[in-house]
Coordinates of C-alpha atoms in Angstrom, one line a residue:
X260 CA -40.3 -47.0 -35.8
X261 CA -41.5 -50.1 -33.9
X262 CA -42.2 -52.0 -37.1
X263 CA -38.8 -51.0 -38.5
X264 CA -37.1 -52.2 -35.3
X265 CA -38.9 -55.5 -35.5
X266 CA -37.9 -55.9 -39.2
X267 CA -34.2 -55.3 -38.4
X268 CA -34.4 -57.8 -35.5
X269 CA -35.9 -60.4 -37.9
X270 CA -33.1 -59.7 -40.4
X271 CA -30.4 -60.0 -37.8
X272 CA -31.8 -63.2 -36.3
X273 CA -32.3 -64.8 -39.7
X274 CA -28.7 -63.8 -40.7
X275 CA -27.3 -65.3 -37.5
X276 CA -29.3 -68.5 -38.1
X277 CA -28.1 -69.0 -41.7
X278 CA -24.5 -68.0 -40.8
X279 CA -24.5 -70.5 -37.9
X280 CA -25.9 -73.3 -40.1
X281 CA -23.3 -72.4 -42.8
X282 CA -20.5 -72.6 -40.4
X283 CA -21.7 -76.0 -39.1
X284 CA -21.7 -77.3 -42.7
X285 CA -18.1 -75.8 -43.3
X286 CA -16.8 -77.5 -40.1
X287 CA -18.6 -80.8 -41.1
X288 CA -17.2 -80.9 -44.6
X289 CA -13.7 -80.0 -43.4
X290 CA -13.8 -82.9 -40.9
X291 CA -15.4 -85.5 -43.2
X292 CA -14.1 -84.7 -46.7
X293 CA -10.4 -85.8 -46.3
X294 CA -9.8 -87.5 -49.7
X295 CA -7.9 -85.8 -52.4
X296 CA -10.0 -86.8 -55.4
X297 CA -13.7 -87.7 -55.6
X298 CA -14.8 -89.7 -58.6
X299 CA -18.3 -90.7 -59.7
X300 CA -19.9 -92.0 -62.9
X301 CA -21.2 -89.2 -65.1
X302 CA -25.0 -89.1 -65.6
X303 CA -27.8 -88.2 -63.3
X304 CA -27.6 -86.2 -60.1
X305 CA -24.9 -86.4 -57.5
X306 CA -27.2 -88.6 -55.4
X307 CA -28.4 -90.8 -58.2
X308 CA -27.3 -94.4 -57.4
X309 CA -28.5 -96.0 -60.7
X310 CA -25.2 -95.3 -62.5
X311 CA -22.4 -97.8 -61.6
X312 CA -19.0 -98.9 -62.8
X313 CA -17.2 -102.2 -62.3
X314 CA -15.1 -102.5 -59.2
X315 CA -12.5 -104.5 -61.0
X316 CA -11.6 -101.5 -63.1
X317 CA -11.1 -99.3 -60.0
X318 CA -8.9 -102.0 -58.4
X319 CA -6.3 -101.3 -61.1
X320 CA -5.9 -97.8 -59.7
X321 CA -4.3 -99.1 -56.5
X322 CA -1.2 -100.0 -58.4
X323 CA -0.7 -96.5 -59.8
X324 CA 2.2 -94.5 -58.5
X325 CA 1.3 -91.8 -55.9
X326 CA -2.1 -93.4 -54.9
X327 CA -2.0 -94.3 -51.2
X328 CA -5.5 -95.8 -50.9
X329 CA -8.9 -96.1 -52.8
X330 CA -12.2 -96.2 -50.9
X331 CA -15.1 -97.5 -53.0
X332 CA -18.7 -96.5 -52.4
X333 CA -22.0 -98.1 -53.3
X334 CA -25.5 -97.1 -52.2
X335 CA -29.0 -98.5 -52.6
X336 CA -32.4 -96.9 -51.8
X337 CA -34.2 -99.3 -49.5
X338 CA -37.0 -99.1 -46.9
X339 CA -36.8 -99.7 -43.2
X340 CA -39.9 -99.8 -41.0
X341 CA -41.8 -98.6 -44.2
X342 CA -39.6 -95.5 -44.4
X343 CA -37.1 -94.8 -47.2
X344 CA -33.4 -95.0 -46.1
X345 CA -30.1 -95.3 -47.9
X346 CA -28.0 -98.4 -47.5
X347 CA -24.4 -97.6 -48.3
X348 CA -21.1 -99.4 -48.1
X349 CA -17.5 -98.3 -47.9
X350 CA -14.1 -99.7 -47.1
X351 CA -13.7 -99.1 -43.3
X352 CA -10.1 -100.3 -43.4
X353 CA -9.3 -97.3 -45.6
X354 CA -11.7 -95.0 -43.8
X355 CA -10.2 -95.7 -40.3
X356 CA -6.7 -94.9 -41.6
X357 CA -7.4 -91.9 -43.8
X358 CA -10.9 -90.6 -43.1
X359 CA -12.4 -88.8 -40.1
X360 CA -16.1 -89.3 -39.7
X361 CA -17.6 -87.2 -36.9
X362 CA -19.0 -89.8 -34.5
X363 CA -21.8 -89.0 -32.2
X364 CA -21.9 -92.2 -30.3
X365 CA -19.6 -95.2 -30.5
X366 CA -15.9 -95.8 -31.1
X367 CA -13.8 -93.2 -32.8
X368 CA -13.4 -93.3 -36.6
X369 CA -9.8 -94.6 -36.3
X370 CA -11.1 -97.8 -34.6
X371 CA -14.1 -98.5 -36.7
X372 CA -12.2 -101.0 -38.9
X373 CA -11.8 -103.4 -35.9
X374 CA -15.6 -103.5 -35.2
X375 CA -16.9 -103.3 -38.8
X376 CA -14.8 -105.3 -41.2
X377 CA -16.1 -108.9 -41.7
X378 CA -18.7 -108.3 -39.0
X379 CA -22.5 -108.2 -39.0
X380 CA -22.5 -104.6 -37.8
X381 CA -23.7 -101.3 -39.2
X382 CA -23.1 -97.7 -38.6
X383 CA -26.1 -95.3 -38.9
X384 CA -26.5 -91.6 -39.3
X385 CA -27.9 -89.4 -36.6
X386 CA -31.1 -88.7 -38.8
X387 CA -31.7 -92.5 -39.0
X388 CA -31.2 -93.0 -35.3
X389 CA -33.7 -90.3 -34.4
X390 CA -36.3 -91.4 -36.9
X391 CA -36.2 -95.0 -36.0
X392 CA -35.2 -94.6 -32.3
X393 CA -32.1 -96.7 -32.7
X394 CA -29.1 -96.6 -30.3
X395 CA -25.7 -98.2 -30.3
X396 CA -26.0 -101.9 -29.4
X397 CA -29.5 -102.2 -30.9
X398 CA -30.2 -104.6 -33.8
X399 CA -31.7 -103.6 -37.2
X400 CA -33.0 -106.1 -39.7
X401 CA -32.2 -105.8 -43.4
X402 CA -34.0 -107.6 -46.2
X403 CA -31.1 -108.8 -48.4
X404 CA -31.1 -111.0 -51.5
X405 CA -29.7 -113.7 -49.2
X406 CA -32.5 -113.3 -46.8
X407 CA -33.1 -111.3 -43.6
X408 CA -29.9 -110.2 -41.8
X409 CA -29.6 -108.8 -38.3
X410 CA -27.1 -106.0 -38.0
X411 CA -25.8 -104.6 -34.7
X412 CA -25.5 -100.8 -34.6
X413 CA -21.8 -100.1 -33.8
X414 CA -21.8 -96.3 -34.1
X415 CA -23.9 -93.3 -34.8
X416 CA -22.3 -90.5 -36.9
X417 CA -23.3 -86.9 -37.8
X418 CA -24.5 -86.5 -41.4
X419 CA -26.2 -83.6 -43.1
X420 CA -26.3 -84.8 -46.7
X421 CA -29.8 -86.5 -46.7
X422 CA -32.6 -86.3 -44.2
X423 CA -33.9 -89.9 -44.7
X424 CA -30.8 -91.4 -43.0
X425 CA -28.0 -93.8 -43.8
X426 CA -27.2 -97.3 -42.9
X427 CA -23.5 -98.0 -43.6
X428 CA -22.0 -101.4 -43.9
X429 CA -18.4 -102.4 -44.5
X430 CA -17.8 -103.6 -48.1
X431 CA -16.9 -107.1 -46.9
X432 CA -20.3 -107.4 -45.2
X433 CA -22.2 -105.9 -48.1
X434 CA -20.7 -108.4 -50.6
X435 CA -21.5 -111.3 -48.3
X436 CA -25.2 -110.5 -48.5
X437 CA -25.8 -108.6 -51.7
X438 CA -23.2 -110.1 -54.1
X439 CA -23.0 -106.8 -56.1
X440 CA -19.5 -105.7 -56.9
X441 CA -20.4 -102.6 -58.9
X442 CA -19.9 -99.2 -57.3
X443 CA -21.3 -95.7 -57.7
X444 CA -18.2 -93.7 -56.8
X445 CA -14.8 -93.8 -55.2
X446 CA -12.4 -91.5 -53.4
X447 CA -8.6 -91.5 -53.7
X448 CA -6.0 -90.6 -51.1
X449 CA -2.7 -89.4 -52.5
X450 CA 0.8 -89.8 -51.1
X451 CA 1.8 -86.5 -52.7
X452 CA -0.8 -83.7 -52.9
X453 CA 1.2 -81.9 -55.6
X454 CA 0.5 -84.8 -58.0
X455 CA -3.2 -84.1 -58.2
X456 CA -3.4 -83.1 -61.8
X457 CA -1.2 -85.9 -63.1
X458 CA -3.2 -88.5 -61.0
X459 CA -6.4 -87.2 -62.5
X460 CA -5.1 -87.7 -66.0
X461 CA -4.0 -91.3 -65.1
X462 CA -7.4 -92.1 -63.7
X463 CA -9.1 -90.9 -66.9
X464 CA -6.6 -92.9 -69.0
X465 CA -7.1 -96.1 -66.9
X466 CA -10.9 -95.8 -66.9
X467 CA -11.2 -94.4 -70.4
X468 CA -14.2 -96.7 -71.2
X469 CA -16.3 -94.9 -68.6
X470 CA -17.5 -91.4 -68.4
X471 CA -16.4 -89.9 -65.1
X472 CA -16.7 -86.7 -63.1
X473 CA -13.6 -86.1 -61.0
X474 CA -13.5 -83.3 -58.4
X475 CA -10.6 -82.4 -56.1
X476 CA -11.1 -81.8 -52.4
X477 CA -11.3 -78.0 -52.8
X478 CA -13.6 -78.2 -55.8
X479 CA -16.1 -80.4 -54.0
X480 CA -16.1 -78.2 -50.9
X481 CA -16.7 -75.2 -53.0
X482 CA -19.6 -76.9 -54.8
X483 CA -21.2 -77.9 -51.4
X484 CA -21.1 -74.3 -50.2
X485 CA -22.6 -73.1 -53.6
X486 CA -25.5 -75.5 -53.2
X487 CA -26.0 -74.3 -49.6
X488 CA -26.0 -70.6 -50.6
X489 CA -28.5 -71.2 -53.4
X490 CA -30.7 -73.1 -51.0
X491 CA -30.9 -70.2 -48.6
X492 CA -30.9 -67.4 -51.3
X493 CA -34.6 -67.0 -50.6
X494 CA -33.9 -65.7 -47.1
X495 CA -32.2 -62.6 -48.5
X496 CA -35.3 -61.8 -50.5
X497 CA -37.4 -62.2 -47.3
X498 CA -35.0 -59.8 -45.5
X499 CA -35.3 -57.2 -48.2
X500 CA -39.1 -57.5 -48.3
X501 CA -39.3 -57.1 -44.5
X502 CA -37.2 -54.0 -44.6
X503 CA -39.2 -52.5 -47.4
X504 CA -42.5 -53.2 -45.6
X505 CA -41.2 -51.6 -42.4
X506 CA -39.9 -48.5 -44.2
X507 CA -43.2 -48.2 -46.1
X508 CA -45.1 -48.4 -42.8
X509 CA -42.9 -45.8 -41.2
X510 CA -43.3 -43.5 -44.3
X511 CA -47.1 -43.9 -44.3
X512 CA -47.3 -43.2 -40.6
X513 CA -45.3 -39.9 -40.9
X514 CA -47.4 -38.8 -43.9
X515 CA -50.6 -39.5 -42.2
X516 CA -49.5 -37.5 -39.1
X517 CA -48.5 -34.6 -41.4
X518 CA -51.9 -34.7 -43.2
X519 CA -53.8 -34.8 -39.9
X520 CA -51.9 -31.8 -38.6
X521 CA -52.0 -29.9 -41.9
X522 CA -54.4 -27.2 -40.6
X523 CA -52.5 -26.9 -37.3
X524 CA -49.1 -26.6 -39.1
X525 CA -50.7 -23.9 -41.4
X526 CA -51.8 -21.8 -38.4
X527 CA -48.4 -22.1 -36.8
X528 CA -46.8 -20.9 -40.0
X529 CA -49.3 -18.0 -40.3
X530 CA -48.5 -16.7 -36.9
X531 CA -44.8 -17.2 -37.3

């Protein structure tokens, strides 16, 4: 009975942990994934930054009817203090107006454009700040094709996508030092949410020379949760094994008690 109670307590505590973590992810993606369409180049994994498409082609989308804004994303795998990190870039003028990053330390997301655009400043993820002991106001050095560049940390934001950490630059700052206009993906904000399917078709038509994967907001959120559930599927197996072991232990204990008292039970039955 004691082993069964311990097993049930383990199952309950593990379920609470996984459910709590899942709810954190749900809140995080609801707060951060605000765009209506998420587009990336087909090929490789979702976090494979080797596949790019020209920024000039994406710029044409801004003139399409119904599109309010386009935020272009580019990322590079680099090292900082001999540890791998991801250097990423986005359009903070769009992010401040339409996005909603969850900021841990620093100005709110709506004011990031004033401190990031055309400035030698960077925003880092919480994982990066903890690994490299970086706070708002500190300087980090980046080895760029144009030479070493000092970037002041303007904000620290919550991110659960990659444990190695992110360094985020505004696209204007990135182009000044790296001179690479190609992008990995982009997001689109619509004026009218009901025009989702027609806008998707227009994007494929405009960028017909490129193989693209387009996901809507709801589709991407669903995929994120599917990945999460697959990652923690092993915990359900552990819970079942714990219960089976506990039940087997209880069964063996009862059987052994019966066998030990077999003669005593026989005498009691004989005398009625």
